[in-house]
Coordinates of C-alpha atoms in Angstrom, one line a residue:
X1 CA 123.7 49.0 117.6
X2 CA 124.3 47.6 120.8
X3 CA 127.5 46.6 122.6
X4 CA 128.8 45.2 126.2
X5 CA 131.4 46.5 127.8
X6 CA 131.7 45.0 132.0
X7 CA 129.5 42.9 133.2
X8 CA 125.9 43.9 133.5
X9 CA 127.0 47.2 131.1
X10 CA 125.2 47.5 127.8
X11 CA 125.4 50.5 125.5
X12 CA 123.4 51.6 122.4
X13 CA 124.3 53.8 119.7
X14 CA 122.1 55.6 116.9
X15 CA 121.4 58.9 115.4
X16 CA 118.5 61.1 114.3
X17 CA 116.9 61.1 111.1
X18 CA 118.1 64.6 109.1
X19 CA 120.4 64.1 106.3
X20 CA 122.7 65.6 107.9
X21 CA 122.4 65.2 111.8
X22 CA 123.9 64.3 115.4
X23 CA 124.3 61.0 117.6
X24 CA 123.8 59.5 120.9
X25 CA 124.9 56.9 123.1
X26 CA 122.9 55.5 126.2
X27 CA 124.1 53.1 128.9
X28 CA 120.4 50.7 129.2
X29 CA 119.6 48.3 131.5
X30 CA 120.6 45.0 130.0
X31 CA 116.5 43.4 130.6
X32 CA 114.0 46.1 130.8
X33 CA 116.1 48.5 128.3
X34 CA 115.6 51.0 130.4
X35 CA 117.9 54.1 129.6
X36 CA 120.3 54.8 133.0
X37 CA 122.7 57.7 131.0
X38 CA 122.7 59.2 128.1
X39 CA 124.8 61.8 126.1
X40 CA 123.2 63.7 123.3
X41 CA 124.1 65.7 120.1
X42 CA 127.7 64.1 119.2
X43 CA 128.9 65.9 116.3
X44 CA 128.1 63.5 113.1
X45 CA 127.6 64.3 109.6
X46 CA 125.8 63.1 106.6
X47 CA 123.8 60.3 108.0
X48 CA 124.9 56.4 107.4
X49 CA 125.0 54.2 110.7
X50 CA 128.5 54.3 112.0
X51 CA 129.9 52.1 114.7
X52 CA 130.7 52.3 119.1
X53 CA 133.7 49.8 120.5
X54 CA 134.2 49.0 124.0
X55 CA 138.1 50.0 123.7
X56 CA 140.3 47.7 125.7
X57 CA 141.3 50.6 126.9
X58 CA 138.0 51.2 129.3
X59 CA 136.9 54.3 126.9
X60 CA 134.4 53.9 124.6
X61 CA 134.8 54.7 120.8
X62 CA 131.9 56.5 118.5
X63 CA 132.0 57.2 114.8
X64 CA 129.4 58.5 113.2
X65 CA 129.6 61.0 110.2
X66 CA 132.8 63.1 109.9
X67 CA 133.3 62.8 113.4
X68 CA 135.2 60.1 116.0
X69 CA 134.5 60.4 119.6
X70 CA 136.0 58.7 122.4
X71 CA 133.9 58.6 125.9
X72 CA 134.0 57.5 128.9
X73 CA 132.0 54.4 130.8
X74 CA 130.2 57.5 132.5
X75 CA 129.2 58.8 128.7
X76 CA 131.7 61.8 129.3
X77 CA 133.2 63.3 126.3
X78 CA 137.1 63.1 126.2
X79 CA 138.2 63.4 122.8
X80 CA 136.4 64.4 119.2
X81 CA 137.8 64.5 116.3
X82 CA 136.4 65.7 112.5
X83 CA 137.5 63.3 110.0
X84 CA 138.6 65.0 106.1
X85 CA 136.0 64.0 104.3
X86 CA 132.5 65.4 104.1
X87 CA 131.3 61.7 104.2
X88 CA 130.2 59.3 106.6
X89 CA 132.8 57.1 108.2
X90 CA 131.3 53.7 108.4
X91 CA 132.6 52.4 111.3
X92 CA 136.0 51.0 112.5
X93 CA 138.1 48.2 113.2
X94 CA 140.5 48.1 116.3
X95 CA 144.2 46.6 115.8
X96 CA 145.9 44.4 118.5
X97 CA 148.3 47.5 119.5
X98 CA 145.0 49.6 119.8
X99 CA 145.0 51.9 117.1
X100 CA 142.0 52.8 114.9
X101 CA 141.2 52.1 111.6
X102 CA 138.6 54.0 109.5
X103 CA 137.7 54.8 106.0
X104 CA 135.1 57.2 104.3
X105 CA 131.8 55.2 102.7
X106 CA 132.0 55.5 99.1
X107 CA 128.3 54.5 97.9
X108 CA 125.0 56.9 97.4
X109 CA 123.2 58.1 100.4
X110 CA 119.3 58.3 100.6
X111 CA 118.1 60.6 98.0
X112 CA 121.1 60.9 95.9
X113 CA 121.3 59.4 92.6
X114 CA 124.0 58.3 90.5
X115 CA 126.4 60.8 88.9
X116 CA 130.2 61.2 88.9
X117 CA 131.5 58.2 90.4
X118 CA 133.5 58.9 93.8
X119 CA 136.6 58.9 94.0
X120 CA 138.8 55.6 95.5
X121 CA 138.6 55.0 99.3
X122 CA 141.2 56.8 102.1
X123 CA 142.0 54.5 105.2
X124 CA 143.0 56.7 108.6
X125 CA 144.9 55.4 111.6
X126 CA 143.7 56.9 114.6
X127 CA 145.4 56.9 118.0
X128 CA 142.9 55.6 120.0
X129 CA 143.7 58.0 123.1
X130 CA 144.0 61.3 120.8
X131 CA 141.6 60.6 117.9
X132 CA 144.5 62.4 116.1
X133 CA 145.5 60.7 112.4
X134 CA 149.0 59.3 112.7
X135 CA 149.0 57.3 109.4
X136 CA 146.6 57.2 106.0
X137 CA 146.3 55.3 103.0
X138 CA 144.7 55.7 99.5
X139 CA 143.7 52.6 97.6
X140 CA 142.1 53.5 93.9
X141 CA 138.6 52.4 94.4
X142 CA 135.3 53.6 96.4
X143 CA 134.6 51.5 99.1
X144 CA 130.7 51.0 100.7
X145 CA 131.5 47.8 102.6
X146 CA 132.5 48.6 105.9
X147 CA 136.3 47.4 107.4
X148 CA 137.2 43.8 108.1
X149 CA 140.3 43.1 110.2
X150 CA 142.8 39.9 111.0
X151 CA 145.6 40.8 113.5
X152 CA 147.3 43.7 111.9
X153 CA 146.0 43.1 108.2
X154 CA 142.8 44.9 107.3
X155 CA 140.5 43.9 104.7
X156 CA 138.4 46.4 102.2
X157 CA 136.0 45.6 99.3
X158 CA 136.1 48.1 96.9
X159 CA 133.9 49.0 94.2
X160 CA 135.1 46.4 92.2
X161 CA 137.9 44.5 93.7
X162 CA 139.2 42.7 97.1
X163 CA 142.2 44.6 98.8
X164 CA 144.5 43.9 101.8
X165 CA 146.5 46.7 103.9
X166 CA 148.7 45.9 106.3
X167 CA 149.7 47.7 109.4
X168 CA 153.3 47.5 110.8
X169 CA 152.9 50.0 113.7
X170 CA 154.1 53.2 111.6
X171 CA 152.2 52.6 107.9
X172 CA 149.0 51.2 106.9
X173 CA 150.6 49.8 103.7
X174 CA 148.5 48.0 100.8
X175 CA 149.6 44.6 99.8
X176 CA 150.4 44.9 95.9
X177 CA 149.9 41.1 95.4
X178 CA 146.3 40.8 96.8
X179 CA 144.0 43.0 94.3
X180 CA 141.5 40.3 93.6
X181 CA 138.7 41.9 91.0
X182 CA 135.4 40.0 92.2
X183 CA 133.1 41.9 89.9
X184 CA 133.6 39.4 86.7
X185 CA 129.7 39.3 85.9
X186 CA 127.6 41.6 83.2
X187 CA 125.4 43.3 85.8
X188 CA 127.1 42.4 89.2
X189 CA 127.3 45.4 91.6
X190 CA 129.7 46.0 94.8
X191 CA 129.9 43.5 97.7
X192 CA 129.3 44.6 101.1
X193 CA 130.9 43.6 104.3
X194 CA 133.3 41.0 104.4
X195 CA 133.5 37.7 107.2
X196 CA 137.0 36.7 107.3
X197 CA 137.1 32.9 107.9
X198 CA 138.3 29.5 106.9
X199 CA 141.8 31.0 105.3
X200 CA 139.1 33.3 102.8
X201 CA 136.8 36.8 102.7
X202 CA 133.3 35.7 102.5
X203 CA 130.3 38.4 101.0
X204 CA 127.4 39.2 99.3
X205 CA 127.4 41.2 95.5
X206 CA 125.0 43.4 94.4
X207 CA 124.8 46.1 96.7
X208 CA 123.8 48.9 94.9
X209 CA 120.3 50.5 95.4
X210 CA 120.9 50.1 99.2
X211 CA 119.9 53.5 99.4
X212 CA 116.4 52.8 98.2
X213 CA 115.6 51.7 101.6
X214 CA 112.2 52.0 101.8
X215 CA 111.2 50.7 105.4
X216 CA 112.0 46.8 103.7
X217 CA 114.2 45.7 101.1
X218 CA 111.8 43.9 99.5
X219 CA 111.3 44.8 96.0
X220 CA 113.8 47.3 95.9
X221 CA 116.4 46.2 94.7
X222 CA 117.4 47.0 90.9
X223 CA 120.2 44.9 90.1
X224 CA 120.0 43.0 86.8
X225 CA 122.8 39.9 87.6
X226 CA 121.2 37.5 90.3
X227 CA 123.1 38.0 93.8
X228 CA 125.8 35.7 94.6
X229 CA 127.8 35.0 98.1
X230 CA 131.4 35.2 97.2
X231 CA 134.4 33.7 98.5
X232 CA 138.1 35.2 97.9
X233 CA 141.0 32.9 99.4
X234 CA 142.7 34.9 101.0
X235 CA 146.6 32.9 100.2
X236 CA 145.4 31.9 96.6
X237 CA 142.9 35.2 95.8
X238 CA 141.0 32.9 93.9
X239 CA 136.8 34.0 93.7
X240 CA 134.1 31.2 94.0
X241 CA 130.8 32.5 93.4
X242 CA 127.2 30.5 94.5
X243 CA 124.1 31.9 93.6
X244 CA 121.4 32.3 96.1
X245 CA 118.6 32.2 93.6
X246 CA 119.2 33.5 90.7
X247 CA 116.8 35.9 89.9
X248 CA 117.6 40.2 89.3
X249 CA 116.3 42.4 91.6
X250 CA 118.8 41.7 94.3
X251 CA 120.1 43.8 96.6
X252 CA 121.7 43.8 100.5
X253 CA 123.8 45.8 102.6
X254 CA 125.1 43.3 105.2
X255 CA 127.3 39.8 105.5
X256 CA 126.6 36.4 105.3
X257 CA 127.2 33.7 107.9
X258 CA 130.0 31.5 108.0
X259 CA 130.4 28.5 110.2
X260 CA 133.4 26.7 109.7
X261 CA 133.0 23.7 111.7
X262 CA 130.2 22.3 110.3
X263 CA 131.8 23.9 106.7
X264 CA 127.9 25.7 106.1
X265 CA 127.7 29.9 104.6
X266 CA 124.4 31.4 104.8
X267 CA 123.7 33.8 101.9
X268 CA 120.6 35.6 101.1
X269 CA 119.0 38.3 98.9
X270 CA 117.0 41.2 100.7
X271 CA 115.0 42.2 97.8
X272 CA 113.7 38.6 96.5
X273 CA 113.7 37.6 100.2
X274 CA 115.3 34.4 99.6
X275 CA 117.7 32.8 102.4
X276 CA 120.5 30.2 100.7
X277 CA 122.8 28.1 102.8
X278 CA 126.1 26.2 100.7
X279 CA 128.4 23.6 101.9
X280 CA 131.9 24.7 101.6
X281 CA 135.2 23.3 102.0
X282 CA 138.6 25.2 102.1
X283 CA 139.5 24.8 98.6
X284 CA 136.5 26.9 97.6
X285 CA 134.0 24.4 97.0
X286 CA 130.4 25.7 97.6
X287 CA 127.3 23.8 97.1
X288 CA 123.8 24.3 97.5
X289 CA 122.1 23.1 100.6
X290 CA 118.9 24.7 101.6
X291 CA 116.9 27.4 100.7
X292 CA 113.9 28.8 102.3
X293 CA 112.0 32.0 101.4
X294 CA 112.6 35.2 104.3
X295 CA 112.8 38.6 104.6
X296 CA 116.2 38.5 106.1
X297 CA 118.5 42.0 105.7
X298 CA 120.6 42.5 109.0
X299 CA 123.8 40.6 110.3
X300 CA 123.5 37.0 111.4
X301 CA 124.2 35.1 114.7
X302 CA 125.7 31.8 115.2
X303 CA 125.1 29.6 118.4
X304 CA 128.4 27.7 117.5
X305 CA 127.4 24.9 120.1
X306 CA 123.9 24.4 119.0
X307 CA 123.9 25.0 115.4
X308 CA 121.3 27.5 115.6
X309 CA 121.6 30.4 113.4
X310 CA 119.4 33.8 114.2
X311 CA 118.4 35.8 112.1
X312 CA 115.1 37.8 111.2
X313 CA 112.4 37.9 108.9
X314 CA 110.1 40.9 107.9
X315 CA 106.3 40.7 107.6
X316 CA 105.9 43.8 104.6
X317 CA 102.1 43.1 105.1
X318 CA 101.6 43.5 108.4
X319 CA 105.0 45.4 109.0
X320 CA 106.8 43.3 111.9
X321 CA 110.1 41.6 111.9
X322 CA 110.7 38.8 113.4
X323 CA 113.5 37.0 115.2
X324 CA 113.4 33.6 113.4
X325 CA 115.8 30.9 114.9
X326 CA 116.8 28.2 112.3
X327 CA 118.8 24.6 112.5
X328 CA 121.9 25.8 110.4
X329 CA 122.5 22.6 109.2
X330 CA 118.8 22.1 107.7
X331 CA 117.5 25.4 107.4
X332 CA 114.2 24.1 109.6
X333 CA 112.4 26.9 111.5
X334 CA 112.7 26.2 115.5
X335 CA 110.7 29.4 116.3
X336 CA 110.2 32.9 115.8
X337 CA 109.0 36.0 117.5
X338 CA 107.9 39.8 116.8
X339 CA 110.5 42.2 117.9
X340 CA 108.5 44.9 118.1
X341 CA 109.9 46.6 115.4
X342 CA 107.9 47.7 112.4
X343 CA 110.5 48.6 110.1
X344 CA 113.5 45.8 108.5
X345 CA 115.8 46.0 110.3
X346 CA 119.2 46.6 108.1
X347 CA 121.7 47.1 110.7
X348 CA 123.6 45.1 113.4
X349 CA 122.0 42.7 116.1
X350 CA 124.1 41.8 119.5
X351 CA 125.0 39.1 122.1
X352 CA 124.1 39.8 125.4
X353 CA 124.8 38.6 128.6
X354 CA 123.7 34.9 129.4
X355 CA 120.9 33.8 126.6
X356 CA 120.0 36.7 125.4
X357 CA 120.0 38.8 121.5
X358 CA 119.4 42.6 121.2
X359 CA 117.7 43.2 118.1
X360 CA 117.8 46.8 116.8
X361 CA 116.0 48.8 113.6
X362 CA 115.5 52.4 113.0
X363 CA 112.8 52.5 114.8
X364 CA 113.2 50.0 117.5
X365 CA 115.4 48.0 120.3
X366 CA 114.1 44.4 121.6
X367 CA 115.8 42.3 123.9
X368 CA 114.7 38.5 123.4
X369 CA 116.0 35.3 125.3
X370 CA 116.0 32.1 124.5

């Protein structure tokens, strides 16, 4: 993934390809991509894309595997920390007082299949200076979905259910009264990453088989309910579910998009490659307004002001993904263009500076303008 840290600053993250294997960060130039530094061989783990953060702090943070890092602008190594579980740490949130929050993934890996089901989720407080754990928290569940934060509450979606932590400087302490069980549904899996907006959580279900990655999505996906975008209030806890087409075979591993203003989600299934957008309303109302077929698995961006969404569509003919650019409010194509990339990309695309989107895969970074 890519982030921006000053102006004119971008840095990418990734890893290498062994199950069980190191990271990287490179500072690139923000146009020609060009790499200008680049530090090598972080201590990682069993491989699942982590995260990097441009800390307010001027450092930058790295989690990847069992390990944290925290670097400098100048990609020197300050701190490293191994986490406690031999897992991979998906990522992390940052609270307003600066401190870290992270949690072990809790889902199957590439190549393993199901057995003994893992056991529930452990949260960690990092300081962000140290790395060192200075508070934890256990909730009952596995958790795949990685960390969704609002001031000093943090959000997780279990296995099964909807929880809410909150952080008071000293504990990371779950709320007892917000367990919402989304998983009501003969044949619905786990959600994935949460949007918190509009007074409610927003995902996708049926996440399992996420590890059957197979270059695309398409056709991968084993799950026998049809794939739904959910919506948990987050005062009432009450769950809305709209499908976004109704057929099995489902599966993603990323969020939906949710504009508020013009009260439009954006749902869709990776493994039917179907694309479904609902009109919503803050009581939970959702209803169907467009739907157009795409090979669309990575994270969404919203131009706010022009009501262009982006988002990407794989060619698993001719093996290219595109960047497709669609009216949010009709769901009619306004253009597209190759990245480059060969593979789906399943993982996180970034704002850049001025009009500009880095796209990223496992194979490949593009920047594109528009």
């Amino acid at each position: 993934m890519a982030i921006l840290r000053s102006p004119g600053e971008v840095f990418l993250h990734g890893h290498h390809v062994d199950d069980r294997t190191t990271c990287w960060v490179e500072r690139i130039d923000p146009t020609t991509l060009e790499t200008q530094a680049r530090i090598d061989d972080l201590p990682g783990g069993r491989r699942w894309p982590g995260g990097i953060a441009a800390h307010a702090d001027g450092s930058l943070i790295v989690a990847f595997g069992r390990h944290v890092h925290r670097l400098t602008a100048e990609l020197e190594l300050v701190a490293t920390r191994q986490l406690p579980r031999d897992r991979p740490y998906n990522s992390f949130v940052i609270l307003p007082d600066g401190c870290l929050v992270t949690k072990d993934f809790g889902g199957l890996l590439p190549g393993e299949t199901a057995g003994e089901k893992l056991p529930g989720t452990q949260l960690l407080v990092l300081d962000p200076v140290t790395l060192e754990t200075i508070a934890s928290a256990d909730l009952p569940e596995p958790s795949i979905a990685r960390l969704s934060a609002d001031g000093n509450n943090v959000y997780v979606v279990g296995d099964e259910s909807l929880f809410r932590l909150s952080w008071n400087g000293t504990d990371l302490v779950p709320d007892g009264d917000f367990v919402v069980r989304y998983r009501t549904i003969p044949g619905q899996t786990h959600g994935w990453d949460a949007v918190l907006a509009g007074g409610a959580a927003w995902f996708l279900d049926n996440g399992a088989g996420a590890e059957n990655y197979a270059g695309t999505f398409r056709g991968v996906g084993t799950n026998e309910a049809p794939l739904h975008l959910v919506r948990v209030g987050l005062d009432s806890g009450e769950v809305t579910l709209g499908e976004i087409c109704g057929l099995s075979g489902g599966v993603i591993a990323n969020p939906p998009l949710v504009d508020v203003d013009r009260g439009i989600a954006v749902g869709y299934d990776s493994g039917n490659g179907i694309m479904t957008a609902f009109d919503i309303d803050s009581t939970g109302g959702m209803a169907r307004r467009w739907s157009v077929e795409q090979n669309h698995a990575s994270h969404m961006i919203l131009d706010p002001a022009n009501g262009l969404m982006f988002s990407a569509h794989h060619d698993n003919v001719g093996w290219m993904e595109q960047l497709v650019v669609r009216d949010i409010s009709t769901g009619e194509d306004k253009g597209r263009i190759d990245s480059g990339s060969p593979l789906q990309s399943v993982v996180f695309p970034s704002v850049g500076f001025g009009h500009m989107i880095y796209m990223c895969s496992f194979s490949t970074v593009s920047a594109i303008s528009w």
